Amino acid sequence: MTTSNRVDDPPVAVPAPDRARWLSLLVVCLGVMMAFLDVTSTITALGAIQADLEISSSTLVWITSAYSLAVVSFVMSAGTLGDLVGRRRMFSLGSAVFLAGSVLAIFANSAVLLITGQAVAGLGGAALLPTSLAIVSGTFNDPHERTAAIGIWAACSGIGLAVGPVLAGALLEHFSWHAVYLANIVIAAAALLLAPFFVAESKHPERRLDVAGLVLGTVMTASATYAIIQGGATGYAEPPIILAYVVFAVSFLAFVRVELRHPDPMLDLRLFKNTSFLAVMGVATISVFGLVGVALLSVLYMQRVGQISPLGVGVRLLPLFLAFLIVTVISARVLVHKVGYTILITGGLVLMGAGSLALLRTAPSGDYGLLWPGMLVAGVGAGLLTAPSTAAAVNSVPTSQQGMASSAVNMARQLGTVLGPSVLGTIVTSRFPQNLRDRLLDAGIPSGQADKIVDSVSHGAGGAGMPAPLVEVVTRAAHAAFTDAVHLGQIIGGVVLLVAAVPTALFVRHKGNHEASAEA
């Protein structure tokens, strides 16, 4: 099926020698690793951040969500600008902006400054992710080789996810939470310095600036993402949230109208006539939603219930992220050529859903033996589908539109990064106070005193100033209440993943259009 009027456009990049191509891949993978390392290192440091800054749970959600909000809002625009001004140039700019945001986070002494630093870093991430994938797609022209390269690109996101908790935990053992952003500075500086030497510049040969599409697309995604995040904290019926959804609806309709009429749109909406491409976009969102959601809920459970140190949490997350990393490489280099996209992506969603539901075995005791099997299964599932789903999106469009597809799939993935913490995290943080109050009342604590205890515990104060017998009662009640709240999040996440497997099995093609034609 034709998805563009310019199918015969020349390739977006000139093929490079083997060694140069793989060195280029190595450099852009630094950007990918950094973008995902920020997510899990920040999640690991949330307990220390909350204790130090004494912020509420609703504000705490924005520590991670500000980064993802910026990425989702600007990733499509950054991908388009990369096509116009040069992908290497945009990749370098993203590295510099990411570095600046990380410096701001290191010196932040308030929640406002930290959230600002995360948002600035998110702007850098918005430039890094689509341009890095577009560079990989344009550098490796053979579909099989491209799938393997995309597998390595995706695996580097797994490296970032896996290293983040361990590195952050190790730093938190000896330094304040500010130190977790040091790694971002080192990696960003390395990417910034190496890109001019090892990454070839490439542009779309005939792209034209779609100003209206850029503005409307940014407003559309930003308003929707803000409403999802803040609505989870304050309630979706609040006037500011309703206004945000109205802005989204108006900008969405205007965006569709503009893009359908523009001769060179930022996002060619005809791509979505391809049901396989549309399904893969959904998979990209839901799979990252599930992976980040499982990671966040596991971190919160281990910290709040298991009372495990940040370093211990990081090490205990390895079954999830190492499984994801190892299986991602295997699925990209071996399995996708043997069984195709459909089976791997569908099977991955099923395993992720099963892993999330397996976490319901966890108990208020904080026993890690009940936690790691579910994380392992979820990690295997995520590894099976990440590289094939990304490759399926890129390989299903003409060469001239691979930059656009790269931006679209990254926007979908980052939307999942927003939805995981904001939806599942908000479920936990909003349900926990009510669960705790009910547990305290069942333990015979008067209503007024229970309300004060709930407020104190919700702001990270714990049992400070309470008599020892009451501390024991509150601790037992808090562990049980928090476990119940985490279980609700795990049920919702698991069901969403399992339901998503059905349309995936029906609509995702066995192989991408261009890969299939290459084999014919």
Coordinates of C-alpha atoms in Angstrom, one line a residue:
M1 CA 0.0 0.0 0.0
T2 CA 1.4 3.4 -0.9
T3 CA 1.8 5.8 2.0
S4 CA 3.5 8.7 0.3
N5 CA 3.5 10.7 -2.9
R6 CA 7.3 10.5 -2.9
V7 CA 8.1 6.8 -2.8
D8 CA 10.9 7.3 -5.3
D9 CA 12.8 10.0 -3.3
P10 CA 16.5 9.3 -2.9
P11 CA 17.7 7.7 0.3
V12 CA 18.1 10.0 3.3
A13 CA 21.7 9.0 3.9
V14 CA 24.6 7.8 1.8
P15 CA 25.7 4.2 2.8
A16 CA 28.8 4.3 4.9
P17 CA 31.6 1.7 5.2
D18 CA 30.9 -1.1 7.7
R19 CA 33.3 0.2 10.4
A20 CA 32.0 3.7 10.1
R21 CA 28.4 2.6 10.3
W22 CA 28.9 0.7 13.5
L23 CA 30.9 3.4 15.1
S24 CA 28.1 5.8 14.2
L25 CA 25.6 3.4 15.8
L26 CA 27.7 3.3 19.0
V27 CA 27.7 7.1 19.3
V28 CA 24.0 7.6 18.8
C29 CA 23.3 4.8 21.2
L30 CA 24.9 6.9 23.9
G31 CA 22.1 9.4 23.5
V32 CA 19.5 6.6 23.7
M33 CA 21.1 5.1 26.8
M34 CA 21.2 8.5 28.5
A35 CA 17.6 9.3 27.7
F36 CA 16.4 6.1 29.4
L37 CA 19.0 6.1 32.2
D38 CA 17.4 9.4 33.4
V39 CA 14.0 7.7 33.8
T40 CA 15.1 4.9 36.1
S41 CA 17.8 6.7 38.0
T42 CA 15.2 9.4 38.9
I43 CA 12.6 6.8 39.9
T44 CA 15.2 5.2 42.2
A45 CA 16.0 8.5 43.8
L46 CA 12.4 9.4 44.4
G47 CA 12.4 8.3 48.1
A48 CA 15.5 10.4 48.8
I49 CA 14.1 13.4 46.9
Q50 CA 10.9 13.3 48.8
A51 CA 12.6 13.0 52.2
D52 CA 15.0 15.8 51.4
L53 CA 12.6 18.3 49.8
E54 CA 9.5 17.3 51.9
I55 CA 7.2 17.3 48.9
S56 CA 3.8 15.7 48.5
S57 CA 3.1 12.6 46.5
S58 CA 1.2 14.5 43.9
T59 CA 4.2 16.8 43.4
L60 CA 6.6 13.8 43.4
V61 CA 4.9 12.5 40.3
W62 CA 6.0 15.5 38.4
I63 CA 9.7 14.8 39.2
T64 CA 9.6 12.0 36.6
S65 CA 6.7 13.3 34.5
A66 CA 8.2 16.7 33.6
Y67 CA 10.9 14.9 31.6
S68 CA 8.4 12.7 29.7
L69 CA 6.0 15.6 29.2
A70 CA 8.8 17.6 27.4
V71 CA 9.8 14.6 25.3
V72 CA 6.3 13.7 24.2
S73 CA 5.5 17.4 23.4
F74 CA 8.5 18.0 21.2
V75 CA 9.6 14.7 19.8
M76 CA 7.7 15.0 16.6
S77 CA 8.9 18.6 16.1
A78 CA 12.5 17.6 16.8
G79 CA 12.3 14.8 14.3
T80 CA 11.0 17.1 11.6
L81 CA 13.7 19.8 12.4
G82 CA 16.3 17.1 12.2
D83 CA 15.2 16.2 8.7
L84 CA 15.5 19.9 7.8
V85 CA 18.6 21.2 9.5
G86 CA 20.5 17.9 9.7
R87 CA 20.1 14.9 12.0
R88 CA 23.6 15.0 13.4
R89 CA 23.2 18.7 14.2
M90 CA 19.9 18.1 16.0
F91 CA 21.4 15.1 17.8
S92 CA 24.3 17.3 19.0
L93 CA 21.9 20.1 20.0
G94 CA 19.9 17.5 22.0
S95 CA 23.0 16.3 23.8
A96 CA 23.9 19.9 24.8
V97 CA 20.4 20.7 26.0
F98 CA 20.2 17.4 28.0
L99 CA 23.6 18.3 29.6
A100 CA 22.2 21.7 30.6
G101 CA 19.1 20.2 32.2
S102 CA 21.2 17.7 34.1
V103 CA 23.4 20.5 35.5
L104 CA 20.3 22.4 36.6
A105 CA 19.0 19.2 38.3
I106 CA 22.3 18.7 40.2
F107 CA 22.2 22.2 41.7
A108 CA 18.4 22.1 42.3
N109 CA 17.4 22.9 45.9
S110 CA 13.7 22.8 45.5
A111 CA 11.0 20.8 43.7
V112 CA 10.4 23.6 41.2
L113 CA 14.1 23.8 40.1
L114 CA 14.3 20.0 39.9
I115 CA 11.2 19.7 37.8
T116 CA 12.5 22.5 35.6
G117 CA 15.8 20.7 35.1
Q118 CA 14.0 17.5 34.2
A119 CA 11.8 19.4 31.7
V120 CA 14.9 21.0 30.1
A121 CA 16.6 17.5 29.9
G122 CA 13.3 16.3 28.3
L123 CA 13.7 18.8 25.5
G124 CA 17.1 17.3 24.9
G125 CA 15.7 13.8 24.9
A126 CA 13.1 14.9 22.4
A127 CA 15.9 15.8 20.0
L128 CA 18.0 12.7 20.7
L129 CA 15.5 9.9 20.3
P130 CA 14.0 10.5 16.9
T131 CA 17.2 11.7 15.3
S132 CA 19.2 8.8 16.6
L133 CA 16.7 6.3 15.3
A134 CA 16.5 8.2 11.9
I135 CA 20.3 8.1 11.7
V136 CA 20.4 4.4 12.3
S137 CA 17.6 3.8 9.8
G138 CA 19.3 5.9 7.1
T139 CA 22.8 4.4 7.8
F140 CA 21.7 0.7 7.5
N141 CA 19.8 0.3 4.2
D142 CA 19.5 -3.5 4.1
P143 CA 16.2 -4.4 6.0
H144 CA 17.7 -7.3 7.8
E145 CA 20.8 -5.4 8.9
R146 CA 18.6 -2.4 9.8
T147 CA 16.5 -4.6 12.1
A148 CA 19.7 -5.8 13.8
A149 CA 20.9 -2.3 14.2
I150 CA 17.6 -1.1 15.5
G151 CA 17.8 -4.1 18.0
I152 CA 21.1 -2.7 19.3
W153 CA 19.5 0.8 19.4
A154 CA 16.6 -0.6 21.5
A155 CA 18.9 -2.7 23.6
C156 CA 20.8 0.5 24.6
S157 CA 17.5 1.8 26.0
G158 CA 17.6 -1.4 28.1
I159 CA 21.1 -0.7 29.2
G160 CA 20.0 2.8 30.4
L161 CA 17.0 1.3 32.2
A162 CA 19.2 -1.4 33.8
V163 CA 22.2 0.8 34.8
G164 CA 20.1 3.7 36.1
P165 CA 18.8 2.0 39.3
V166 CA 22.1 0.4 40.2
L167 CA 24.2 3.5 39.5
A168 CA 21.7 5.7 41.3
G169 CA 21.6 3.4 44.3
A170 CA 25.4 3.2 44.5
L171 CA 25.7 7.0 44.4
L172 CA 22.9 7.4 47.0
E173 CA 24.9 5.2 49.4
H174 CA 27.6 7.9 49.6
F175 CA 26.1 11.2 48.3
S176 CA 22.8 13.1 48.1
W177 CA 20.3 12.5 45.4
H178 CA 21.8 15.3 43.3
A179 CA 24.7 13.0 42.4
V180 CA 22.4 10.7 40.3
Y181 CA 22.5 13.2 37.5
L182 CA 26.3 13.2 37.2
A183 CA 26.1 10.2 34.8
N184 CA 23.9 12.3 32.4
I185 CA 26.5 15.0 32.2
V186 CA 29.3 12.5 31.4
I187 CA 27.3 10.7 28.7
A188 CA 25.9 13.8 27.2
A189 CA 29.4 15.4 27.0
A190 CA 30.7 12.2 25.3
A191 CA 27.9 12.1 22.8
L192 CA 28.4 15.8 22.1
L193 CA 32.1 15.5 21.5
L194 CA 32.0 12.2 19.5
A195 CA 29.1 13.0 17.1
P196 CA 31.0 15.3 14.8
F197 CA 33.7 12.7 14.2
F198 CA 31.8 9.5 13.8
V199 CA 28.2 10.4 12.7
A200 CA 27.6 11.4 9.1
E201 CA 25.3 14.3 8.5
S202 CA 22.0 13.5 6.8
K203 CA 18.9 15.4 5.8
H204 CA 15.7 14.8 4.0
P205 CA 16.4 15.9 0.5
E206 CA 13.1 17.7 -0.1
R207 CA 11.5 18.4 3.3
R208 CA 9.8 21.8 3.8
L209 CA 9.0 23.5 7.1
D210 CA 5.5 22.8 8.3
V211 CA 5.2 25.6 10.9
A212 CA 1.5 25.2 11.5
G213 CA 1.9 21.4 12.0
L214 CA 4.9 22.0 14.4
V215 CA 2.9 24.4 16.6
L216 CA -0.4 22.5 16.5
G217 CA 1.3 19.1 17.1
T218 CA 3.2 20.5 20.1
V219 CA 0.1 22.1 21.6
M220 CA -1.9 18.9 21.0
T221 CA 0.5 16.5 22.6
A222 CA 1.4 18.8 25.5
S223 CA -2.2 19.6 26.5
A224 CA -3.2 15.9 26.4
T225 CA -0.1 14.8 28.3
Y226 CA -0.5 17.5 30.9
A227 CA -4.2 16.6 31.4
I228 CA -3.3 12.9 31.9
I229 CA -0.6 13.6 34.4
Q230 CA -2.2 16.4 36.5
G231 CA -5.7 14.9 36.2
G232 CA -4.4 11.8 37.9
A233 CA -3.3 13.9 40.8
T234 CA -6.1 16.4 41.2
G235 CA -9.0 14.7 39.5
Y236 CA -10.2 14.7 35.9
A237 CA -13.2 16.9 36.6
E238 CA -11.2 19.9 37.7
P239 CA -11.6 23.0 35.5
P240 CA -7.9 23.2 34.5
I241 CA -8.0 19.6 33.4
I242 CA -11.2 20.1 31.4
L243 CA -9.7 23.2 29.8
A244 CA -6.6 21.1 28.8
Y245 CA -8.8 18.5 27.1
V246 CA -10.7 21.2 25.3
V247 CA -7.3 22.7 24.0
F248 CA -6.3 19.2 23.0
A249 CA -9.6 18.6 21.1
V250 CA -9.4 21.9 19.2
S251 CA -5.7 21.6 18.4
F252 CA -6.2 18.0 17.3
L253 CA -8.9 18.8 14.8
A254 CA -6.9 21.8 13.5
F255 CA -3.8 19.6 13.3
V256 CA -5.6 16.9 11.2
R257 CA -7.0 19.6 8.9
V258 CA -3.6 21.3 8.4
E259 CA -1.7 18.0 7.9
L260 CA -4.1 16.6 5.3
R261 CA -3.8 19.8 3.2
H262 CA -0.1 20.5 3.6
P263 CA 2.1 19.4 0.7
D264 CA 4.9 18.3 3.0
P265 CA 3.3 17.6 6.4
M266 CA 5.2 17.1 9.6
L267 CA 3.3 13.9 10.1
D268 CA 1.8 12.3 7.0
L269 CA -1.6 11.0 8.4
R270 CA -1.9 8.6 5.4
L271 CA 0.6 6.5 7.2
F272 CA -2.1 5.5 9.6
K273 CA -4.2 4.0 6.8
N274 CA -1.7 1.2 7.1
T275 CA -3.4 -0.8 9.9
S276 CA -0.1 -2.5 10.7
F277 CA 1.6 0.8 11.3
L278 CA -1.3 2.0 13.4
A279 CA -1.2 -1.2 15.5
V280 CA 2.5 -0.9 16.0
M281 CA 2.1 2.7 17.3
G282 CA -0.3 1.3 19.9
V283 CA 2.1 -1.4 20.8
A284 CA 4.9 1.1 21.3
T285 CA 2.8 3.1 23.7
I286 CA 1.4 0.2 25.7
S287 CA 4.6 -1.8 26.0
V288 CA 6.6 1.1 27.5
F289 CA 3.6 1.9 29.7
G290 CA 3.8 -1.6 31.0
L291 CA 7.6 -1.8 31.3
V292 CA 8.0 1.6 33.1
G293 CA 4.9 0.8 35.2
V294 CA 6.2 -2.5 36.4
A295 CA 9.5 -0.9 37.2
L296 CA 7.9 2.0 39.1
L297 CA 5.6 -0.1 41.1
S298 CA 8.4 -2.5 42.0
V299 CA 10.6 0.3 43.1
L300 CA 7.9 1.9 45.2
Y301 CA 7.0 -1.5 46.8
M302 CA 10.6 -2.3 47.6
Q303 CA 11.3 1.1 49.1
R304 CA 8.0 1.5 51.0
V305 CA 7.3 -2.0 52.0
G306 CA 10.6 -3.9 51.8
Q307 CA 12.5 -0.9 53.3
I308 CA 15.3 -1.7 50.9
S309 CA 18.2 0.8 50.3
P310 CA 18.4 2.5 46.9
L311 CA 21.4 0.4 45.9
G312 CA 19.6 -2.7 47.0
V313 CA 16.5 -1.7 44.9
G314 CA 18.8 -1.1 41.9
V315 CA 20.3 -4.5 42.1
R316 CA 17.0 -6.2 42.7
L317 CA 15.6 -4.6 39.5
L318 CA 18.2 -6.4 37.4
P319 CA 15.9 -9.4 36.6
L320 CA 13.6 -7.0 34.8
F321 CA 16.1 -5.0 32.9
L322 CA 18.8 -7.6 32.2
A323 CA 16.1 -9.9 30.8
F324 CA 14.8 -7.0 28.7
L325 CA 18.4 -6.3 27.4
I326 CA 19.4 -9.8 26.6
V327 CA 16.1 -10.8 25.0
T328 CA 16.0 -7.6 22.9
V329 CA 19.3 -8.5 21.3
I330 CA 18.3 -12.1 20.6
S331 CA 14.9 -11.1 19.2
A332 CA 16.4 -8.5 16.9
R333 CA 19.3 -10.6 15.6
V334 CA 17.7 -14.1 15.5
L335 CA 14.0 -14.5 16.3
V336 CA 12.5 -11.8 14.1
H337 CA 13.9 -13.4 11.0
K338 CA 12.6 -16.8 12.0
V339 CA 9.1 -16.1 13.3
G340 CA 8.3 -12.5 12.1
Y341 CA 6.9 -9.5 13.8
T342 CA 3.4 -10.7 14.7
I343 CA 4.3 -13.6 17.0
L344 CA 7.1 -11.8 18.8
I345 CA 5.1 -8.6 19.5
T346 CA 1.9 -10.5 20.5
G347 CA 3.8 -13.0 22.6
G348 CA 5.7 -10.1 24.3
L349 CA 2.5 -8.3 25.3
V350 CA 1.1 -11.5 26.7
L351 CA 4.2 -12.2 28.7
M352 CA 4.4 -8.6 30.0
G353 CA 0.8 -8.8 31.1
A354 CA 1.4 -12.2 32.8
G355 CA 4.4 -10.8 34.6
S356 CA 2.5 -7.8 35.8
L357 CA -0.3 -10.0 37.2
A358 CA 2.3 -12.4 38.7
L359 CA 3.4 -9.5 40.9
L360 CA 0.1 -9.8 42.7
R361 CA 1.8 -12.5 44.8
T362 CA 3.7 -9.8 46.7
A363 CA 2.8 -9.4 50.3
P364 CA 3.1 -6.8 53.1
S365 CA 6.1 -8.7 54.3
G366 CA 8.2 -7.3 51.5
D367 CA 9.5 -10.7 50.5
Y368 CA 11.7 -10.3 47.4
G369 CA 11.2 -14.0 46.5
L370 CA 7.6 -13.1 45.6
L371 CA 8.6 -10.2 43.4
W372 CA 11.5 -11.2 41.1
P373 CA 9.7 -14.0 39.0
G374 CA 7.1 -11.5 37.8
M375 CA 9.7 -8.9 36.9
L376 CA 11.7 -11.5 35.0
V377 CA 8.7 -12.6 33.0
A378 CA 7.8 -8.9 32.2
G379 CA 11.4 -8.2 31.2
V380 CA 11.4 -11.2 28.8
G381 CA 8.1 -10.0 27.3
A382 CA 9.4 -6.4 26.8
G383 CA 12.6 -7.7 25.2
L384 CA 10.6 -9.8 22.7
L385 CA 8.6 -7.0 21.3
T386 CA 10.7 -3.8 21.6
A387 CA 13.1 -4.2 18.6
P388 CA 10.5 -5.9 16.3
S389 CA 7.9 -3.3 17.0
T390 CA 10.3 -0.4 16.3
A391 CA 11.7 -2.1 13.1
A392 CA 8.1 -2.9 12.0
A393 CA 7.2 0.8 12.1
V394 CA 10.4 1.9 10.2
N395 CA 10.4 -0.9 7.7
S396 CA 6.7 -0.4 6.8
V397 CA 7.3 3.1 5.2
P398 CA 9.3 4.4 2.2
T399 CA 12.9 5.4 2.8
S400 CA 12.0 9.0 2.5
Q401 CA 9.6 8.8 5.4
Q402 CA 11.7 6.8 7.8
G403 CA 12.6 9.9 9.8
M404 CA 8.9 10.7 10.2
A405 CA 8.2 7.1 11.3
S406 CA 11.1 7.3 13.7
S407 CA 9.6 10.4 15.3
A408 CA 6.1 8.8 15.4
V409 CA 7.3 5.6 17.1
N410 CA 9.4 7.6 19.6
M411 CA 6.5 9.8 20.4
A412 CA 4.3 6.7 21.0
R413 CA 7.0 5.1 23.2
Q414 CA 7.4 8.3 25.3
L415 CA 3.7 8.6 25.7
G416 CA 3.9 5.2 27.3
T417 CA 6.7 6.5 29.5
V418 CA 4.3 9.3 30.6
L419 CA 1.3 7.0 31.1
G420 CA 3.2 4.4 33.2
P421 CA 4.2 6.7 36.1
S422 CA 1.2 9.1 35.7
V423 CA -1.5 6.5 35.6
L424 CA -0.2 3.6 37.6
G425 CA 1.9 5.8 39.9
T426 CA -1.1 8.1 40.5
I427 CA -3.3 5.0 41.2
V428 CA -0.9 4.0 44.0
T429 CA -0.4 7.4 45.5
S430 CA -4.1 8.3 45.4
R431 CA -5.3 4.9 46.8
F432 CA -2.7 4.6 49.5
P433 CA -4.0 7.3 51.8
Q434 CA -7.5 5.9 51.8
N435 CA -6.2 2.4 52.2
L436 CA -4.1 3.5 55.2
R437 CA -6.9 5.4 56.8
D438 CA -9.1 2.3 56.6
R439 CA -6.4 0.1 58.1
L440 CA -5.8 2.5 60.9
L441 CA -9.5 2.7 61.7
D442 CA -9.7 -1.1 61.7
A443 CA -6.8 -1.0 64.2
G444 CA -8.9 1.1 66.6
I445 CA -7.2 4.5 66.0
P446 CA -9.6 7.4 66.3
S447 CA -10.6 9.1 63.1
G448 CA -8.9 12.5 63.8
Q449 CA -5.7 10.9 64.8
A450 CA -5.8 8.6 61.8
D451 CA -6.1 11.6 59.5
K452 CA -3.1 13.2 61.0
I453 CA -1.1 10.0 60.7
V454 CA -2.1 9.6 57.0
D455 CA -1.1 13.2 56.2
S456 CA 2.3 12.7 57.9
V457 CA 3.0 9.4 56.2
S458 CA 1.9 10.6 52.8
H459 CA 4.5 13.4 53.0
G460 CA 7.3 11.0 53.9
A461 CA 7.5 11.8 57.6
G462 CA 6.8 8.2 58.6
G463 CA 6.3 7.6 62.4
A464 CA 8.5 10.5 63.6
G465 CA 7.4 11.7 67.1
M466 CA 5.0 8.7 67.7
P467 CA 5.2 6.4 70.7
A468 CA 6.8 3.0 69.9
P469 CA 3.6 0.9 70.1
L470 CA 1.8 3.3 67.7
V471 CA 4.8 3.2 65.3
E472 CA 4.5 -0.5 65.1
V473 CA 0.8 -0.4 64.4
V474 CA 1.2 2.4 61.8
T475 CA 4.1 0.5 60.1
R476 CA 2.0 -2.7 59.7
A477 CA -1.0 -0.7 58.4
A478 CA 1.2 1.3 56.0
H479 CA 2.8 -1.8 54.5
A480 CA -0.5 -3.5 54.0
A481 CA -2.2 -0.4 52.6
F482 CA 0.7 0.3 50.2
T483 CA 0.8 -3.3 49.0
D484 CA -3.0 -3.2 48.3
A485 CA -2.5 0.0 46.3
V486 CA 0.4 -1.5 44.3
H487 CA -1.7 -4.6 43.5
L488 CA -4.5 -2.4 42.0
G489 CA -1.9 -0.8 39.7
Q490 CA -0.5 -4.2 38.7
I491 CA -4.0 -5.4 37.9
I492 CA -4.7 -2.4 35.6
G493 CA -1.4 -2.6 33.9
G494 CA -1.6 -6.4 33.3
V495 CA -5.1 -6.2 31.9
V496 CA -4.2 -3.4 29.5
L497 CA -1.2 -5.4 28.2
L498 CA -3.2 -8.6 27.7
V499 CA -6.1 -6.7 26.0
A500 CA -3.6 -5.0 23.6
A501 CA -2.4 -8.4 22.4
V502 CA -5.7 -9.1 20.6
P503 CA -5.6 -6.3 18.0
T504 CA -1.8 -6.8 17.7
A505 CA -2.3 -10.4 16.6
L506 CA -5.0 -9.3 14.2
F507 CA -3.4 -6.3 12.5
V508 CA 0.4 -6.4 12.8
R509 CA 1.9 -7.8 9.6
H510 CA 4.3 -10.7 9.7
K511 CA 7.0 -8.5 8.1
G512 CA 7.2 -4.9 7.1
N513 CA 6.2 -3.9 3.6
H514 CA 9.7 -3.0 2.5
E515 CA 11.4 -6.0 4.2
A516 CA 9.0 -8.3 2.5
S517 CA 9.6 -6.8 -0.9
A518 CA 13.4 -7.0 -0.3
E519 CA 13.1 -10.8 0.2
A520 CA 10.9 -11.3 -2.9

